[in-house]
Coordinates of C-alpha atoms in Angstrom, one line a residue:
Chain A
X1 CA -2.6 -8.8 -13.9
X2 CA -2.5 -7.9 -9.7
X3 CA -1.2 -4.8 -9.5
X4 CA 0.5 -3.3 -5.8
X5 CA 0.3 -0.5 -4.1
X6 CA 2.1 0.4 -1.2
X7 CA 2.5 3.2 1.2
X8 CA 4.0 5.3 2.3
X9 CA 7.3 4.8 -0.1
X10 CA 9.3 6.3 2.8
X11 CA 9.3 6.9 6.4
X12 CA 11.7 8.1 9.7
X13 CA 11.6 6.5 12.5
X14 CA 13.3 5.9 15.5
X15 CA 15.1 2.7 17.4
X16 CA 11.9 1.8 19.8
X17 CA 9.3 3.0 17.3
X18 CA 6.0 0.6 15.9
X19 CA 6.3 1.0 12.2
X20 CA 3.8 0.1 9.7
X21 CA 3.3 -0.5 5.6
X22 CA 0.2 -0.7 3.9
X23 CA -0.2 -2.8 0.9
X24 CA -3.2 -2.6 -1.6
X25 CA -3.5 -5.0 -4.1
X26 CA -5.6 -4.3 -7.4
X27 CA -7.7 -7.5 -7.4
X28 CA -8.4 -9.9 -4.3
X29 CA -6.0 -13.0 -5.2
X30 CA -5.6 -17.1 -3.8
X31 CA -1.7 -16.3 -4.5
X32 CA 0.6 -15.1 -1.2
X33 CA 1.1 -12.0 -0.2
X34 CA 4.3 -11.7 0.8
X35 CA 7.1 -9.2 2.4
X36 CA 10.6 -9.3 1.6
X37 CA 13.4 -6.8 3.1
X38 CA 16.6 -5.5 1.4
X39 CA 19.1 -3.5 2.7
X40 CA 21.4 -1.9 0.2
X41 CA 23.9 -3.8 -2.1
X42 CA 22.1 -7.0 -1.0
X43 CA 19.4 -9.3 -2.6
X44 CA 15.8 -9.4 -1.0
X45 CA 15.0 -11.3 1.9
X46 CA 12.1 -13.3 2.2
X47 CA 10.3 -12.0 5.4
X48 CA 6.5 -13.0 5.4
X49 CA 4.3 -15.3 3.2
X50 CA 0.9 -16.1 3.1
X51 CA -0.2 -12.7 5.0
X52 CA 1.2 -13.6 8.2
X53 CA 3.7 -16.6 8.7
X54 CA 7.2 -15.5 9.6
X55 CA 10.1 -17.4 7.9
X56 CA 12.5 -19.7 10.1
X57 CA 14.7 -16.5 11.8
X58 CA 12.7 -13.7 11.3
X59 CA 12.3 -12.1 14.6
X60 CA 9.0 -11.3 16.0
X61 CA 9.0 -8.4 15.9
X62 CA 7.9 -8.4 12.7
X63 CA 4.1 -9.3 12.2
X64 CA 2.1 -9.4 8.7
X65 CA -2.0 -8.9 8.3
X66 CA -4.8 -8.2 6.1
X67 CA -7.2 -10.0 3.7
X68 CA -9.0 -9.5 0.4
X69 CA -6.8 -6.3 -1.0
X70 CA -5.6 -4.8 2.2
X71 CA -2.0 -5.9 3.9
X72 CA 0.2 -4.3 6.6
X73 CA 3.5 -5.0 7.4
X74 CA 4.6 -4.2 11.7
X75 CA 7.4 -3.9 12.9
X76 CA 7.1 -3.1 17.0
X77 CA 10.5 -2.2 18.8
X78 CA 12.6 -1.0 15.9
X79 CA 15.9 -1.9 15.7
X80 CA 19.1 -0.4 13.9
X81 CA 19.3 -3.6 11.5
X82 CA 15.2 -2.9 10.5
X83 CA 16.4 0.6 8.7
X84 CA 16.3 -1.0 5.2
X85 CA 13.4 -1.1 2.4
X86 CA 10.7 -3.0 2.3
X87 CA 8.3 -4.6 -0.5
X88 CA 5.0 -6.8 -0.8
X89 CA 4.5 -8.8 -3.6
X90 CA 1.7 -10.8 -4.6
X91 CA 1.5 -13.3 -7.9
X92 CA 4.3 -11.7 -10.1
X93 CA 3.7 -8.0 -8.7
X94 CA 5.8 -6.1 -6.2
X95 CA 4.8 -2.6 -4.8
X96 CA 6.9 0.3 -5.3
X97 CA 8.8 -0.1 -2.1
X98 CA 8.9 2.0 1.7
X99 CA 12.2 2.9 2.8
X100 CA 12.5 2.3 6.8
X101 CA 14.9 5.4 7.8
X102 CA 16.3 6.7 10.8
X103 CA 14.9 9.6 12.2
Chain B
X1 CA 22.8 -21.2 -3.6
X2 CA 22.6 -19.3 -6.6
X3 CA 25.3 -17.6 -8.8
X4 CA 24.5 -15.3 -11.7
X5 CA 27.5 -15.0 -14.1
X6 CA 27.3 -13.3 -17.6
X7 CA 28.7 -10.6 -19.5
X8 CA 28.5 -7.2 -17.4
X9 CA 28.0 -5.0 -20.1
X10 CA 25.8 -5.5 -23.3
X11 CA 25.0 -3.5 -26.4
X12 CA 22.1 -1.7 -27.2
X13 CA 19.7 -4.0 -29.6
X14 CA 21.7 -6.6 -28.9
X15 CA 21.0 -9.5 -26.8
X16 CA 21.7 -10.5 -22.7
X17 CA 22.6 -13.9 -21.5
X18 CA 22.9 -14.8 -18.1
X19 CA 23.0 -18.0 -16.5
X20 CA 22.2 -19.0 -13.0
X21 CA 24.0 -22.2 -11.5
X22 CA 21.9 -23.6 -8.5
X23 CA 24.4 -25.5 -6.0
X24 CA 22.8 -27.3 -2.9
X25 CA 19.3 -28.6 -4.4
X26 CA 18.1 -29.5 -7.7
X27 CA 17.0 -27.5 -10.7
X28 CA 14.7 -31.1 -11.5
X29 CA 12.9 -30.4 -8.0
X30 CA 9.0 -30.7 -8.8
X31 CA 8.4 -28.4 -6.0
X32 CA 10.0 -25.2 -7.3
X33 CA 10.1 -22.6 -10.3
X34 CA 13.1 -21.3 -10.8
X35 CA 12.8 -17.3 -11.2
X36 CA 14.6 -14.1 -12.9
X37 CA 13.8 -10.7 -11.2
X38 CA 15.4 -7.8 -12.1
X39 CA 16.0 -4.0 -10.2
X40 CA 16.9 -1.0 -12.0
X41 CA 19.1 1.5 -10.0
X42 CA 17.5 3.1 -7.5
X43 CA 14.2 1.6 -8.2
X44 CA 11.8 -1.5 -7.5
X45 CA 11.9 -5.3 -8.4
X46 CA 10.4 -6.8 -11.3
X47 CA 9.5 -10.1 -11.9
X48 CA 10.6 -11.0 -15.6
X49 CA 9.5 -14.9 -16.0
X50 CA 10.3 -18.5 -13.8
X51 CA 10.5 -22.2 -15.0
X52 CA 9.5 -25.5 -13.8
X53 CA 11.4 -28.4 -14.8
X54 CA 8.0 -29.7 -16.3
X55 CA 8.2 -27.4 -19.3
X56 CA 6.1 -24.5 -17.7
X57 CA 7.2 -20.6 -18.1
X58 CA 5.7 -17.5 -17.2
X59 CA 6.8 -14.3 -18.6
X60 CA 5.8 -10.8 -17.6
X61 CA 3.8 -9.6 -20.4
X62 CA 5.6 -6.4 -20.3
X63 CA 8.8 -8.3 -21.4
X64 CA 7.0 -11.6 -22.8
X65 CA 8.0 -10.8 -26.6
X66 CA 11.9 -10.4 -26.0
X67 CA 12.3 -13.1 -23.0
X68 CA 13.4 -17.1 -23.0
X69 CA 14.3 -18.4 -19.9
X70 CA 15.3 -22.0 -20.4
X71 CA 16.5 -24.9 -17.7
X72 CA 19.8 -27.1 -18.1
X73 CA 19.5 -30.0 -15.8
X74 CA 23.1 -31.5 -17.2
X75 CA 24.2 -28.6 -15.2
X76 CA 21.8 -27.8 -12.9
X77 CA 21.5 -24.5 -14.0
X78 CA 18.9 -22.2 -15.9
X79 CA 19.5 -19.2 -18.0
X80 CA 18.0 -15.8 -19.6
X81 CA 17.7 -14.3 -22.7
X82 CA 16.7 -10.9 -23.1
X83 CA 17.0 -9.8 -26.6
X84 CA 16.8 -6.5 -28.4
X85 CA 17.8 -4.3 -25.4
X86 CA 17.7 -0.8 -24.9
X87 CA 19.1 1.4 -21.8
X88 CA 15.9 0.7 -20.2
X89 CA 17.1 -3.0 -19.4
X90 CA 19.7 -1.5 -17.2
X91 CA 19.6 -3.2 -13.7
X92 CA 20.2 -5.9 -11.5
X93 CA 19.3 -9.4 -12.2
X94 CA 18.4 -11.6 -9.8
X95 CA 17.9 -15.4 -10.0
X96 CA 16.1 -16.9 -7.1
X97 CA 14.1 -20.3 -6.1
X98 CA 10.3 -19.8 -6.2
X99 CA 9.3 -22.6 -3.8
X100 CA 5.6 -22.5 -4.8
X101 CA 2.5 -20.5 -4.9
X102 CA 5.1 -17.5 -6.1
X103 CA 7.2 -17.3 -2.7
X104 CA 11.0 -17.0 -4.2
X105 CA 12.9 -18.4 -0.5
X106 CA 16.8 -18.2 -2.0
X107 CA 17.8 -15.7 -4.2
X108 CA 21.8 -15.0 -5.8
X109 CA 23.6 -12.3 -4.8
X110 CA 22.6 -10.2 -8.4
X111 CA 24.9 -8.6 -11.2
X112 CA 24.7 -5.3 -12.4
X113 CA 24.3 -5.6 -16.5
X114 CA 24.3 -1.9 -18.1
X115 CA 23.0 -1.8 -21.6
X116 CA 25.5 0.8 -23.4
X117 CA 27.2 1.2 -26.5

């Protein structure tokens, strides 16, 4: 089975900032990679699939890359409602996590 | 939209049942899997198994021995069974629409279910 590792599992930042994730899967895969958000109390949001195609509302701020076992998640111009944690999955496997804080 | 509803609070080595009634689209769709995920306190998600109306499962194999995940199309709904639990099981469940290729699009809102005697 894939497994994911992402980094770092938390950073600060601040409103303005370019943020980004890494995401290392174990094996290269045909499945998605994708990114999902969640903010606390709430259920993850679907972000990013397939590497890099933004769902219907996601702002553009937010951009996804990478190929084989290597993925990043940017966020350019961070804004108050991006401070939340973020998590790649691929096939049935999620990383650990990064939590976006405020500096 | 999805609703999880079951018991809140289960006993140790006993068994969890939660069902999840899909509202707005149906469970019979060939073009999803219908998904549990689950998130401990504090910590990451897990996938524990989806269904296709066709028949087809997958479990994690981490869980695979003590899951059933089973669909109900009279009531457009799909349910888990997690038997034998311990305080490990402890989290948040999630059910959520997997709309192919393992890409879960709608999710419920969760429910908390503690494993304690």
């Amino acid at each position: 089975d894939i497994q994911m590792t992402q980094s770092p599992s938390s950073l600060s930042a601040s409103v303005g900032d370019r943020v980004t994730i890494t995401c290392r899967a174990s094996q290269s895969s045909s499945f998605s990679l994708n990114w999902y958000q969640q903010k606390p109390g709430t259920a993850p949001k679907l972000l990013i699939t397939s590497t890099s195609s933004l769902q219907s509302g996601v702002p553009s701020r937010f951009s996804g890359s990478g190929s084989g076992t290597d993925f990043t998640l940017t966020i350019t111009n961070l804004q108050p409602e991006d401070f939340a944690t973020y998590y790649c999955q691929q096939s049935y496997a999620f990383g650990q996590g990064t939590k976006v804080e405020i500096k | 939209q999805l609703q999880e509803s079951g018991p809140g609070l289960v006993k140790p080595s006993e068994t969890l049942s939660l069902t999840c009634t899909v509202s707005g689209g149906s469970i019979s769709s060939n073009n999803h899997y219908w998904a549990w995920i689950r998130q401990p306190p504090g910590k990451g998600l897990e996938w524990i198994g989806s269904v296709h109306y066709s028949g087809t499962t997958y479990y994690n194999p981490s869980l695979k021995s003590r899951v059933t995940i089973s669909l109900d199309t009279s009531k457009n709904r799909f349910s888990l069974m997690l038997s034998s639990v311990t305080a490990a099981d402890t989290a948040v469940y999630y059910c959520a629409r997997d709309y192919g290729n393992v890409r879960t699009d709608y999710w419920g809102q969760g429910t908390l279910v503690t494993a304690s005697s």
